[in-house]
Coordinates of C-alpha atoms and ligand atoms in Angstrom, one line a residue:
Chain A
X1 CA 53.7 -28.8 -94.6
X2 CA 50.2 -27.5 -96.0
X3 CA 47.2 -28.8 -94.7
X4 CA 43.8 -29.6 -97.2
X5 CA 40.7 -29.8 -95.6
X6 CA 38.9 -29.3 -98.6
X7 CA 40.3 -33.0 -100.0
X8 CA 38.1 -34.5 -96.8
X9 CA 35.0 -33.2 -99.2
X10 CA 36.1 -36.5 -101.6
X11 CA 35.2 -39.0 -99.1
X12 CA 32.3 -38.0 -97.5
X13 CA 30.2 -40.3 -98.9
X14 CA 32.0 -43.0 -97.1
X15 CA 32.2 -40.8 -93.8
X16 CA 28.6 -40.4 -94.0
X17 CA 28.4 -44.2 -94.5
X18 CA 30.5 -44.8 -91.6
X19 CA 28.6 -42.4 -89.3
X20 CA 25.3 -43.9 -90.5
X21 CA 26.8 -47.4 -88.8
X22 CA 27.9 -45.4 -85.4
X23 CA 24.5 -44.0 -85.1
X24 CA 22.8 -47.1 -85.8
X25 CA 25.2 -49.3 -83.3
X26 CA 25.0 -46.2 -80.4
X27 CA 20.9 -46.2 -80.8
X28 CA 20.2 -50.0 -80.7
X29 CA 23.0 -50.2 -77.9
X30 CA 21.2 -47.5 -76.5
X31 CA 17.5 -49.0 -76.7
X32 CA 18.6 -52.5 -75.3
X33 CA 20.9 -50.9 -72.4
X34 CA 18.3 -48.9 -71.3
X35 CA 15.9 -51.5 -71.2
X36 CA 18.4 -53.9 -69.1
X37 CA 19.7 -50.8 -67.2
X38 CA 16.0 -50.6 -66.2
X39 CA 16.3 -54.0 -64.9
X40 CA 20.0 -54.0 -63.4
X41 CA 18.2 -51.3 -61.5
X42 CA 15.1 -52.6 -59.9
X43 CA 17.6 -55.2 -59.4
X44 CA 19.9 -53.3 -57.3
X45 CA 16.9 -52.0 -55.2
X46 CA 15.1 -54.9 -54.7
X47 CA 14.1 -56.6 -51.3
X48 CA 15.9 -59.6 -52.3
X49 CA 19.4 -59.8 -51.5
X50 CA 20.4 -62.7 -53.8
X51 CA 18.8 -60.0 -56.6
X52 CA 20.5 -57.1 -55.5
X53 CA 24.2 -59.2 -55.1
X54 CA 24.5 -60.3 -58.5
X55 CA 23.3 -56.7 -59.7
X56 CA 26.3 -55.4 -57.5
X57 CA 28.5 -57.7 -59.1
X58 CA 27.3 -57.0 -62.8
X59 CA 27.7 -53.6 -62.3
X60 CA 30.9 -53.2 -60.6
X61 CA 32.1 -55.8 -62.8
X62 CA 31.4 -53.8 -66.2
X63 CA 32.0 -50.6 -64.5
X64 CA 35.5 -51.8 -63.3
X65 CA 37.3 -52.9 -67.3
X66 CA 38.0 -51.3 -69.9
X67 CA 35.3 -51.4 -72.8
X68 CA 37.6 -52.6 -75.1
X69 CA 38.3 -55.6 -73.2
X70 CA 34.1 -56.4 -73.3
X71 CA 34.4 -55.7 -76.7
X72 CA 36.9 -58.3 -77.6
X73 CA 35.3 -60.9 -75.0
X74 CA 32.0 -60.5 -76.5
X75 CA 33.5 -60.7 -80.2
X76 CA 36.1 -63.5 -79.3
X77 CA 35.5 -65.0 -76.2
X78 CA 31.4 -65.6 -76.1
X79 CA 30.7 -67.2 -79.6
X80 CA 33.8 -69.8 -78.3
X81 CA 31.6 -70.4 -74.7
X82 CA 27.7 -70.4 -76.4
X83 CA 29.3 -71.9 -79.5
X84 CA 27.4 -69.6 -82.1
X85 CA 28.7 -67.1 -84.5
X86 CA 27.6 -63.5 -83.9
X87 CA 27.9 -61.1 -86.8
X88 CA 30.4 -58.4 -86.2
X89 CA 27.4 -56.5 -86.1
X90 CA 25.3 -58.5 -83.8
X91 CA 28.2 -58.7 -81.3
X92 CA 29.2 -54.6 -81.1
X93 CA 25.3 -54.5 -79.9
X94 CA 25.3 -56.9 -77.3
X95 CA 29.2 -55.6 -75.9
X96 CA 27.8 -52.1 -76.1
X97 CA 24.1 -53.1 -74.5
X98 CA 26.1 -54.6 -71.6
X99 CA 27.9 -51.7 -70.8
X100 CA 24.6 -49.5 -71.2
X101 CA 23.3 -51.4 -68.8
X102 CA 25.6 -51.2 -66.0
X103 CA 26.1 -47.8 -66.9
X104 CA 22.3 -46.8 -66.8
X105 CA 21.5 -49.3 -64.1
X106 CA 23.1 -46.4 -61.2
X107 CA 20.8 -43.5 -62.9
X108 CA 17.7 -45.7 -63.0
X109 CA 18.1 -47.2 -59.2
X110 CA 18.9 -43.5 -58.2
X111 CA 15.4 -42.0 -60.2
X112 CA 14.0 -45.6 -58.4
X113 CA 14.8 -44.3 -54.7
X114 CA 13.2 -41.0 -55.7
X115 CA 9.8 -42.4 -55.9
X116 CA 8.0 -42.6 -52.8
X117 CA 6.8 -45.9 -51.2
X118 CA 3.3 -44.5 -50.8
X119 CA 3.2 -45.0 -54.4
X120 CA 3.5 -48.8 -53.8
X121 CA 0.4 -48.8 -51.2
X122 CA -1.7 -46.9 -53.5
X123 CA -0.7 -49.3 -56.1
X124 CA -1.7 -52.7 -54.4
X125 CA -5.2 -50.8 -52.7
X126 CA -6.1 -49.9 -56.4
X127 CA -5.7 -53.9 -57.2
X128 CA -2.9 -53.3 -59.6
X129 CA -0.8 -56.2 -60.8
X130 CA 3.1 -56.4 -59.8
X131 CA 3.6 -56.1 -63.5
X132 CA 0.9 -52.9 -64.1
X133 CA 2.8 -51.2 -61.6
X134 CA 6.2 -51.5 -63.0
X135 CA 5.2 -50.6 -66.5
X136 CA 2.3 -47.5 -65.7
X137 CA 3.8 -46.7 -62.3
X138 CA 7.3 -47.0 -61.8
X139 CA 8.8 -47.3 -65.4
X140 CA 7.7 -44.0 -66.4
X141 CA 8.3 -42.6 -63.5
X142 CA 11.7 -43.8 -63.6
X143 CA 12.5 -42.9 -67.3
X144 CA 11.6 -39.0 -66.5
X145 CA 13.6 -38.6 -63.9
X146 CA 16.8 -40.5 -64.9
X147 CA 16.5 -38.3 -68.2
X148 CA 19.5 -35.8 -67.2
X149 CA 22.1 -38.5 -66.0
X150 CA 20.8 -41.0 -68.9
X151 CA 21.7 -38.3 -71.6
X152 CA 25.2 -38.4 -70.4
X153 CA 25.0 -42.3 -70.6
X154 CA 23.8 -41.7 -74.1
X155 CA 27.1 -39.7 -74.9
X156 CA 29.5 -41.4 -73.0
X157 CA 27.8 -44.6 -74.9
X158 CA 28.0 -42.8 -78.2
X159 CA 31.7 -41.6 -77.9
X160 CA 32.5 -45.5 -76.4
X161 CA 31.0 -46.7 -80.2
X162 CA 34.2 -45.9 -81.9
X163 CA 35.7 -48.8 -80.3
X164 CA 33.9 -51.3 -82.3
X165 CA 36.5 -50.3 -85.3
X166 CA 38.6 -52.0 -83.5
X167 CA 36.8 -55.3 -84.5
X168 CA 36.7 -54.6 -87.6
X169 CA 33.1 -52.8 -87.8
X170 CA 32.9 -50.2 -90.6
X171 CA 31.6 -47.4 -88.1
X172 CA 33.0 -43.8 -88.4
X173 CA 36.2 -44.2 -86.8
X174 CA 37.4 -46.9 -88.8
X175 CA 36.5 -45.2 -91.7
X176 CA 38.3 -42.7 -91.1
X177 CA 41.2 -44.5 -89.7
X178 CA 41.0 -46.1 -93.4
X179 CA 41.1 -43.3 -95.4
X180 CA 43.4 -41.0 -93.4
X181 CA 45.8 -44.9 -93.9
X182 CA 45.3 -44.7 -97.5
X183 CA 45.6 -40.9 -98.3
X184 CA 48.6 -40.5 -95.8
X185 CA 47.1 -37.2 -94.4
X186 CA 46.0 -38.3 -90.7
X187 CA 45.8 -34.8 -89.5
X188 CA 43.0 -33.6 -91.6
X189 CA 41.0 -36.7 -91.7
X190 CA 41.1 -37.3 -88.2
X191 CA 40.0 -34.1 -86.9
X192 CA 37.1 -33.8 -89.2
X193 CA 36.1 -36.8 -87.6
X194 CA 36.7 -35.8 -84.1
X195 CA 34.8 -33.1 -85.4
X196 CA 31.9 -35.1 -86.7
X197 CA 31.7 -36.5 -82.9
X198 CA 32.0 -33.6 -81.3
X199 CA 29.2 -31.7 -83.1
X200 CA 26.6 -34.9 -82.3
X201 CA 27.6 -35.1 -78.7
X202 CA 28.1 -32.0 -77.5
X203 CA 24.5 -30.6 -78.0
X204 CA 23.6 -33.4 -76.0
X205 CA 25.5 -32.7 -73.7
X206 CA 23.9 -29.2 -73.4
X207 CA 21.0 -30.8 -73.8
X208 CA 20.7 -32.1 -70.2
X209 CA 21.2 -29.3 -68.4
X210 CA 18.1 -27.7 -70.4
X211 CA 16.1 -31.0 -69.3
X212 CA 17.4 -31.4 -66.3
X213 CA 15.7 -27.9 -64.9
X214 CA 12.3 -28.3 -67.5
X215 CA 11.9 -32.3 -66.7
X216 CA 12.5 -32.2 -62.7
X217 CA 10.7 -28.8 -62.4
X218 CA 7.4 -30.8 -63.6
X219 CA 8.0 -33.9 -61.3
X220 CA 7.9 -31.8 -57.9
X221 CA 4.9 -33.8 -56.4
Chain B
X1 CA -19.7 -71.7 -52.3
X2 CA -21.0 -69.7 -49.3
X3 CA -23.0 -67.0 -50.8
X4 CA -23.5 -63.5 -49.5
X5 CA -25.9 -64.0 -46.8
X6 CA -27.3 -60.9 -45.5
X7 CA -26.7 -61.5 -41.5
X8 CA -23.2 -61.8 -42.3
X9 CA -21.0 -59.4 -41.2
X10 CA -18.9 -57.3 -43.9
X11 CA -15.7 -58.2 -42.4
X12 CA -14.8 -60.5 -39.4
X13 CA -11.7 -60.1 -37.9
X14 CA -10.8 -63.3 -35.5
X15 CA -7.8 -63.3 -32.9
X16 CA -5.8 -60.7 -34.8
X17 CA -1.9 -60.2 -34.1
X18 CA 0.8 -58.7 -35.5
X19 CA 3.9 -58.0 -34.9
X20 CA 6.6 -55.7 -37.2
X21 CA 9.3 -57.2 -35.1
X22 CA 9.4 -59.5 -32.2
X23 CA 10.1 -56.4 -30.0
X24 CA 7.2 -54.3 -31.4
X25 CA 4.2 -56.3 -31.2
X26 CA 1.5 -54.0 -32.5
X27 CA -1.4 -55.5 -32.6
X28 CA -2.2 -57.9 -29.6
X29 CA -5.9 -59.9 -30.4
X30 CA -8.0 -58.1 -32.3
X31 CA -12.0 -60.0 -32.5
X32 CA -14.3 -57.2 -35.0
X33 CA -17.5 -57.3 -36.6
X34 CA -18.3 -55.1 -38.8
X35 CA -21.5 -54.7 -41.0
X36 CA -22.3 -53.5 -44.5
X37 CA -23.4 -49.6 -43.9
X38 CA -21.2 -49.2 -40.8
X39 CA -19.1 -46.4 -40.5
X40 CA -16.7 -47.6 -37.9
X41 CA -14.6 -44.8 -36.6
X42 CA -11.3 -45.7 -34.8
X43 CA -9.7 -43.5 -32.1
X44 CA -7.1 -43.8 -30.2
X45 CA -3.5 -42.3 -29.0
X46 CA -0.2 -42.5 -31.0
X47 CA 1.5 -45.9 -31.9
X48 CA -1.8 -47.7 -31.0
X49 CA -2.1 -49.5 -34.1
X50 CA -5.0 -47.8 -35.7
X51 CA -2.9 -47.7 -39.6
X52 CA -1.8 -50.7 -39.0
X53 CA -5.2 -52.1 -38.5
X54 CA -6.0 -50.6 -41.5
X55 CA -3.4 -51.9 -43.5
X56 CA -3.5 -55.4 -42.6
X57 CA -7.4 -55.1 -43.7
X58 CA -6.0 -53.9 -47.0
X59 CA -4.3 -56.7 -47.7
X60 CA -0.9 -54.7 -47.1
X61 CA 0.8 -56.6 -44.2
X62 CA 1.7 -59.7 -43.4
X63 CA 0.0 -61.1 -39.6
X64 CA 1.3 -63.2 -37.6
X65 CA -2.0 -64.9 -36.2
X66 CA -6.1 -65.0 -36.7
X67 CA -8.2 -64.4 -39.6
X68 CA -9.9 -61.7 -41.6
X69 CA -13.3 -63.0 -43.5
X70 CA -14.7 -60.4 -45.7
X71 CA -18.6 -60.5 -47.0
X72 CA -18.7 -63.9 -45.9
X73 CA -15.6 -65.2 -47.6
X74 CA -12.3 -66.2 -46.1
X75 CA -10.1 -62.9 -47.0
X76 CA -6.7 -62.8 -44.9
X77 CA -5.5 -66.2 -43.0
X78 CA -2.0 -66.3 -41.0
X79 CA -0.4 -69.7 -41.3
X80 CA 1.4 -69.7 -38.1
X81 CA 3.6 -72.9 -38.8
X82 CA 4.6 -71.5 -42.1
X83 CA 5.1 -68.2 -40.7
X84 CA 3.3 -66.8 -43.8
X85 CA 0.3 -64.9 -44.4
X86 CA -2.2 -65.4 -47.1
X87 CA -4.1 -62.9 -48.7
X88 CA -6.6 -63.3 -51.6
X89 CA -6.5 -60.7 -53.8
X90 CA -9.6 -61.0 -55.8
X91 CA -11.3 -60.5 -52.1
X92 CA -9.1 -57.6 -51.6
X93 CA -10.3 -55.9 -54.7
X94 CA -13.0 -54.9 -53.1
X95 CA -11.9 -52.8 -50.4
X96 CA -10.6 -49.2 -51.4
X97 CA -8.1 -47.0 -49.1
X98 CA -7.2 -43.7 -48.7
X99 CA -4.1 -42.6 -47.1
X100 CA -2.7 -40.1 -45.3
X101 CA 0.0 -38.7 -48.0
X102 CA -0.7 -37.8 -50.9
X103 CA -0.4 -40.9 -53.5
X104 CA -1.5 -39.3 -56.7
X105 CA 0.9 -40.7 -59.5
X106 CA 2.3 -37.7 -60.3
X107 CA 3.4 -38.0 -63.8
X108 CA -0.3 -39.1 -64.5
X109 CA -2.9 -36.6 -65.2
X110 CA -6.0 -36.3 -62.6
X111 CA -8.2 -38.6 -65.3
X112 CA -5.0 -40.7 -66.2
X113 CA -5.1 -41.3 -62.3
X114 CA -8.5 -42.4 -61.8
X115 CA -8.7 -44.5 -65.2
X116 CA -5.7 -46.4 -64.5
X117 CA -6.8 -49.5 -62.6
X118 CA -10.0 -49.9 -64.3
X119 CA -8.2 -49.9 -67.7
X120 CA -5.2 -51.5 -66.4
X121 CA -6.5 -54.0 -63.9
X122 CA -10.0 -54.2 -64.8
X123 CA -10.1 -54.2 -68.6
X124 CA -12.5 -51.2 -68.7
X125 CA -12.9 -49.8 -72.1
X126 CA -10.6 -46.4 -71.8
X127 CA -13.5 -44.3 -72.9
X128 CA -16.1 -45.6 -70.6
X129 CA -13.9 -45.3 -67.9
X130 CA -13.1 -41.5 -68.7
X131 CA -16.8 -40.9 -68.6
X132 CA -17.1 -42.2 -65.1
X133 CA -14.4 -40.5 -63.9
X134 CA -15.2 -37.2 -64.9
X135 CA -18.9 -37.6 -63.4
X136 CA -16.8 -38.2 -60.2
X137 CA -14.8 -35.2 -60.7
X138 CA -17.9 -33.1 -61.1
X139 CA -19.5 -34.7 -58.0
X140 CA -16.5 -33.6 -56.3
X141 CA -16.0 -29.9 -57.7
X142 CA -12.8 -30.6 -59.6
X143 CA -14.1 -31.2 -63.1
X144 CA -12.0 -28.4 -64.5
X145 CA -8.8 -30.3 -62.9
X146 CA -9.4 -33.5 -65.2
X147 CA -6.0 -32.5 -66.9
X148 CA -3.8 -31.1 -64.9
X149 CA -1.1 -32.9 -63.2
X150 CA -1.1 -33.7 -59.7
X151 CA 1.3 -31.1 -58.7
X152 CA -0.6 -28.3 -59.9
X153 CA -3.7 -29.3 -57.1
X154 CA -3.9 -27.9 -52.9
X155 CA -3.7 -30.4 -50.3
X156 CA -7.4 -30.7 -50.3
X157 CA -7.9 -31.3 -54.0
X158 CA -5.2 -34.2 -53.9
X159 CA -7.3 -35.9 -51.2
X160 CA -10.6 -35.4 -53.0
X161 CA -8.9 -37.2 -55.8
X162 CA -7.6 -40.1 -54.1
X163 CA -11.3 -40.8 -53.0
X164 CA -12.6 -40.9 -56.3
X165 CA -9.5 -42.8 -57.9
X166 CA -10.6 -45.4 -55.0
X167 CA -13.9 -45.0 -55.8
X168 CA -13.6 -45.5 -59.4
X169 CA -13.0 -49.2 -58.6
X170 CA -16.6 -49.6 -56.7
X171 CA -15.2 -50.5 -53.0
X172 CA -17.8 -52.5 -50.8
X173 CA -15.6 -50.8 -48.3
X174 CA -13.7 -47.5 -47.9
X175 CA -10.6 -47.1 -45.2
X176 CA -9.5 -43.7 -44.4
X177 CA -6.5 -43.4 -42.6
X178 CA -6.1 -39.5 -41.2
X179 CA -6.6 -38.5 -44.9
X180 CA -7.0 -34.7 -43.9
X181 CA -3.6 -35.0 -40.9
X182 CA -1.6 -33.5 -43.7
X183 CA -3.9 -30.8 -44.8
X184 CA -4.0 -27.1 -43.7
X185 CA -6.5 -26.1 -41.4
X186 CA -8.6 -24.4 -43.7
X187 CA -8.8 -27.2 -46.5
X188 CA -9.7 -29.9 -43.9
X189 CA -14.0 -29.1 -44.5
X190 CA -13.8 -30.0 -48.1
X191 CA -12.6 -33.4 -48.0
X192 CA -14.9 -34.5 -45.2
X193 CA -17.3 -33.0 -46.9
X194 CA -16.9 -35.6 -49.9
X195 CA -16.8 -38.4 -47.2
X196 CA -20.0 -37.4 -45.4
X197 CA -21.4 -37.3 -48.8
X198 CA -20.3 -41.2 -49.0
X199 CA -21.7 -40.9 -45.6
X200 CA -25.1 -40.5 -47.2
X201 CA -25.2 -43.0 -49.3
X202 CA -24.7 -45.4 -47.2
X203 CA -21.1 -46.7 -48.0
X204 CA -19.6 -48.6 -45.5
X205 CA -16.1 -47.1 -43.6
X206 CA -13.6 -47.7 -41.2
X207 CA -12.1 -43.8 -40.6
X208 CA -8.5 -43.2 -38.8
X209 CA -9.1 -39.6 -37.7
X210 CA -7.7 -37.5 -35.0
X211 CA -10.5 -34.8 -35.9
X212 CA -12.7 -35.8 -32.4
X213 CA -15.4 -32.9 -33.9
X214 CA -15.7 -35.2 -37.7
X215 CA -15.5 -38.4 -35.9
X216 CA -18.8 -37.9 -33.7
X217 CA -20.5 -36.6 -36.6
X218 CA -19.7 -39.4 -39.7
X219 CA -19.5 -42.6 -37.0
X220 CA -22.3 -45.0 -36.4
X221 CA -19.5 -46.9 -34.1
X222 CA -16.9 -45.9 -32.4
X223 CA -13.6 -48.1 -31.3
X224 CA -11.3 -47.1 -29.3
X225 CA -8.1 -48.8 -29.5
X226 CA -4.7 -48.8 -27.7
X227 CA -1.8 -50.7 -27.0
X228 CA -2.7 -53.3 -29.6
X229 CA -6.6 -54.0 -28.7
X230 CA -10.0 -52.7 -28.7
X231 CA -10.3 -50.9 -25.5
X232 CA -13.5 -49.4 -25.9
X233 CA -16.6 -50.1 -28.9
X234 CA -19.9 -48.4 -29.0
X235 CA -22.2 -46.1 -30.6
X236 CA -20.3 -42.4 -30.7
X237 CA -22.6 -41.3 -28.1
X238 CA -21.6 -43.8 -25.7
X239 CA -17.6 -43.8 -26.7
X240 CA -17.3 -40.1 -27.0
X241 CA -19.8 -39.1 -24.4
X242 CA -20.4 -41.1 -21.8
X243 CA -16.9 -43.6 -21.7
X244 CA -16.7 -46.5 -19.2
X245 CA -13.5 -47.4 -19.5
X246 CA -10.9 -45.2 -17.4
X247 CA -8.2 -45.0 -20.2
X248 CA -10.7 -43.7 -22.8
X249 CA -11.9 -40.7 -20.6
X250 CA -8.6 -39.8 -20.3
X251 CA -7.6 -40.1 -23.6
X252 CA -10.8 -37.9 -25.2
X253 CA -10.2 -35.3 -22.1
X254 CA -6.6 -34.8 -23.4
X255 CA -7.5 -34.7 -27.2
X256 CA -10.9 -32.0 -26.3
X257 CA -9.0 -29.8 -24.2
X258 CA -5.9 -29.7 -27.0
X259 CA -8.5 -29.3 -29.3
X260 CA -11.0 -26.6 -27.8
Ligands
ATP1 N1 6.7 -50.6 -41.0 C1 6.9 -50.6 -39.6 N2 8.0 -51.2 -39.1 C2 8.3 -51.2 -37.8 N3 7.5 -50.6 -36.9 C3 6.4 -50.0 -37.3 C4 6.0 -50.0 -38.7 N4 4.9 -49.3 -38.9 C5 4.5 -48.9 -37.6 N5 5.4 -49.4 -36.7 C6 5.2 -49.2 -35.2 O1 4.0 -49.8 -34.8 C7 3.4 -49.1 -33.9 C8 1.9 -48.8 -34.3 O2 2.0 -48.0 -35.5 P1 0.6 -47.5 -36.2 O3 1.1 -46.6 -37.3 O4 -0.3 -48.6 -36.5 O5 0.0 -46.6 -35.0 P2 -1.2 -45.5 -35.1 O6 -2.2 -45.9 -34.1 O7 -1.6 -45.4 -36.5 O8 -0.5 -44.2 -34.7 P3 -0.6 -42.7 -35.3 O9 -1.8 -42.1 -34.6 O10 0.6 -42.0 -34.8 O11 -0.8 -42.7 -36.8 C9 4.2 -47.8 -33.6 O12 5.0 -48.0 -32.5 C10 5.1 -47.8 -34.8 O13 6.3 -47.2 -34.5
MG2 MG1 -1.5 -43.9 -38.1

């Protein structure tokens, strides 16, 4: 058996298509995780215990099953309980957001606890609102110095994307899955595409130790 | 409306308690006046309830009895029934505290720091605001630090700071709780330096020191307070010097001869 890489050439146009669709999906999952992880966090911090149960729960919860069984609750299960129709689209977001979320909600309570309560005091002495403090104070604070465990998020996130083929969304996997299905050569199609992943995660992976020494070198108060 | 009437004092503190836990009752009746221009110095050993004092005047504890007016208006108010405490903030705006660690934001830059609540808070125009705060700096020495980042300043220059970021909001009254306890010995001068220069004009303070030398030189009243109440409250001549009560003299003979 001869292998042809060079044939894979023919359909990048539709690769690229299909990777354009897992970036997209992986950023905006990435952008509204974050922001809820944020939340799940402060959450799971909090004074109040009724807050920080149901933040335990969500967490564990999402933590605890198998993306692909999110994925098909959000896509089959949710529009039957809210009675709407997401688009396929729409509904790989909010599966993927939720499991950004729990998954960034541990790195942004851990960057949380890292900040000193003396912050707090000086906060309320200098008249600033609750709301002031979260978003000048806190949120940045938080954000820099989750950075190193959120980029893993981010790939572990971005790898976790290719499940939305499964639903039917024309990201890079199923693309690939549908041309390595019509051209009958799996072998060469499917690593290039592993291969396509592999090159977008893995600086980012490197990337994090890099940040991890410049970003928390800068923070040492 | 009661308007500010000049005979009343600054702050009024009526029947003060508070307790962090039914155990550790902390503060055990506190009655204080204090008047505009005072600079109230507070003494007094470990675990006496000098911060906490100071925190409940900043608005950052709950009490569990009596009354704080400030400047004539009703400013803290226990509501022993409810078991709550309630604190109006607009009042509270206009007292400023320093505290004893460092609380410089530290992904904030020394100008970002001090313009933050007045932009934030306040609605201050951002460039108006920078202006001010970099006329403080100057005033304190640390002009050439308006952008650098917190971590990059001494002890001292932290502290020096934290007084203008308090000052930047236009406090009718300053609390210092041991802002130099965490300094080295040799940076100690130049932050009470900047507060005897407060000193001068006339702002009124309540200091937490355990510097006996800087508190009989920046008071205009002394209080000595332990176990929960004010033992002892005079001019610094009469505190310091010439004590009456028994547990003061042996407090300031223990802290002079540790101290000499
Ligand atoms: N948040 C808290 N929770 C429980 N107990 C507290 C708390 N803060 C202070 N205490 C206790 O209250 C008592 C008085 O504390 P406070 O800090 O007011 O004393 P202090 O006079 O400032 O002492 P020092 O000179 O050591 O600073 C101490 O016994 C302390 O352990
Ligand atoms: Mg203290």
């Amino acid at each position: 058996m001869d292998y042809n890489f060079a044939f894979v050439l023919r359909y990048q146009d539709a690769l690229l298509v299909g990777l354009k669709m897992t970036v997209l999906v992986s950023l905006a999952s990435i952008a509204i995780g974050c922001l809820w992880g944020f939340v799940l966090g402060m959450a799971r911090g909090s004074s109040l215990r009724w807050a920080r149960a149901l933040a335990t729960v969500y967490i564990e919860f999402f933590r605890g099953t198998p993306v692909i069984v999110q994925l098909f609750w959000v896509f089959f299960c949710l529009p039957l309980l809210l009675g709407i129709e997401l688009s396929n689209m729409a509904s790989g977001i909010v599966a993927l957001s939720l499991y950004m979320g729990a998954i960034s909600a541990e790195s942004f309570r851990a960057a949380l606890k890292t900040i000193s309560p003396d912050q707090h005091n000086a906060c309320v002495a200098l008249g600033l609102s609750r709301y002031a403090e979260i978003r000048y104070v806190l949120m940045p604070q938080a954000i820099l110095r989750a950075i190193p465990t959120l980029l893993s998020n981010c790939v572990s996130l971005f790898k976790e994307s290719a499940l939305v083929s499964a639903v039917g969304m024309a990201d890079l996997m199923f693309v690939g899955q549908n041309i390595s299905n019509a051209t009958a050569r799996p072998v060469e199609v499917l690593t290039v595409v592993a291969l396509i992943y592999f090159v977008i995660a893995f600086p980012l992976t490197r990337g994090v130790t890099v940040l991890e020494r410049k970003v928390l070198k800068g923070l040492a108060v | 409306m009661m308007s500010t009437n000049t005979s009343a004092p600054l702050v009024s503190i009526r029947g003060l308690h508070k307790a962090y836990s039914p155990t550790v009752q902390v503060i055990k009746g506190i009655d204080l006046d204090m008047h505009a221009g005072d600079r109230l110095v507070v003494i007094g050993p470990s675990g006496g309830g000098k911060s906490t004092l100071l925190r409940v005047l900043m608005g950052l504890e709950t009490i569990d009895k009596g009354s704080i007016a400030f400047d004539g208006q009703p400013y803290i108010q226990a509501d022993e029934a409810r078991g709550k405490t309630s604190i109006d903030t607009k009042v509270r705006n206009s007292i400023g505290m320093v505290f004893q660690n460092y609380t410089l934001f530290p992904h904030l830059t020394i100008v970002e720091n001090l313009i933050l609540a007045p932009c934030k808070s306040r609605g201050e125009k951002e460039s108006v605001a920078k202006d001010r705060a970099l006329t403080f700096l100057t005033r304190f020495g640390l002009r050439d630090k308006a952008t650098v980042y917190p971590s990059q300043l001494s002890g001292g220059q932290k502290q020096r700071v934290a007084i203008a970021r308090a000052l930047m909001l236009d406090p009718k009254l300053m609390l210092f709780d041991e802002v130099t306890s965490a300094l080295d010995p040799e940076l100690v001068a130049e932050v009470e330096q900047v507060i005897q220069q407060l000193a001068l004009q006339n702002l009124s303070m309540m200091i937490v020191t355990h510097d006996m030398w800087f508190a009989k030189n920046i008071a205009s009243r002394v209080l000595f307070c332990a176990g929960g109440t004010i033992v002892e409250d005079g001019p610094p001549e009469q505190v310091m010097g010439a004590p009456r009560e028994e547990r003061t003299r042996e407090f300031l003979s223990r802290v002079f001869h540790i101290g000499a």
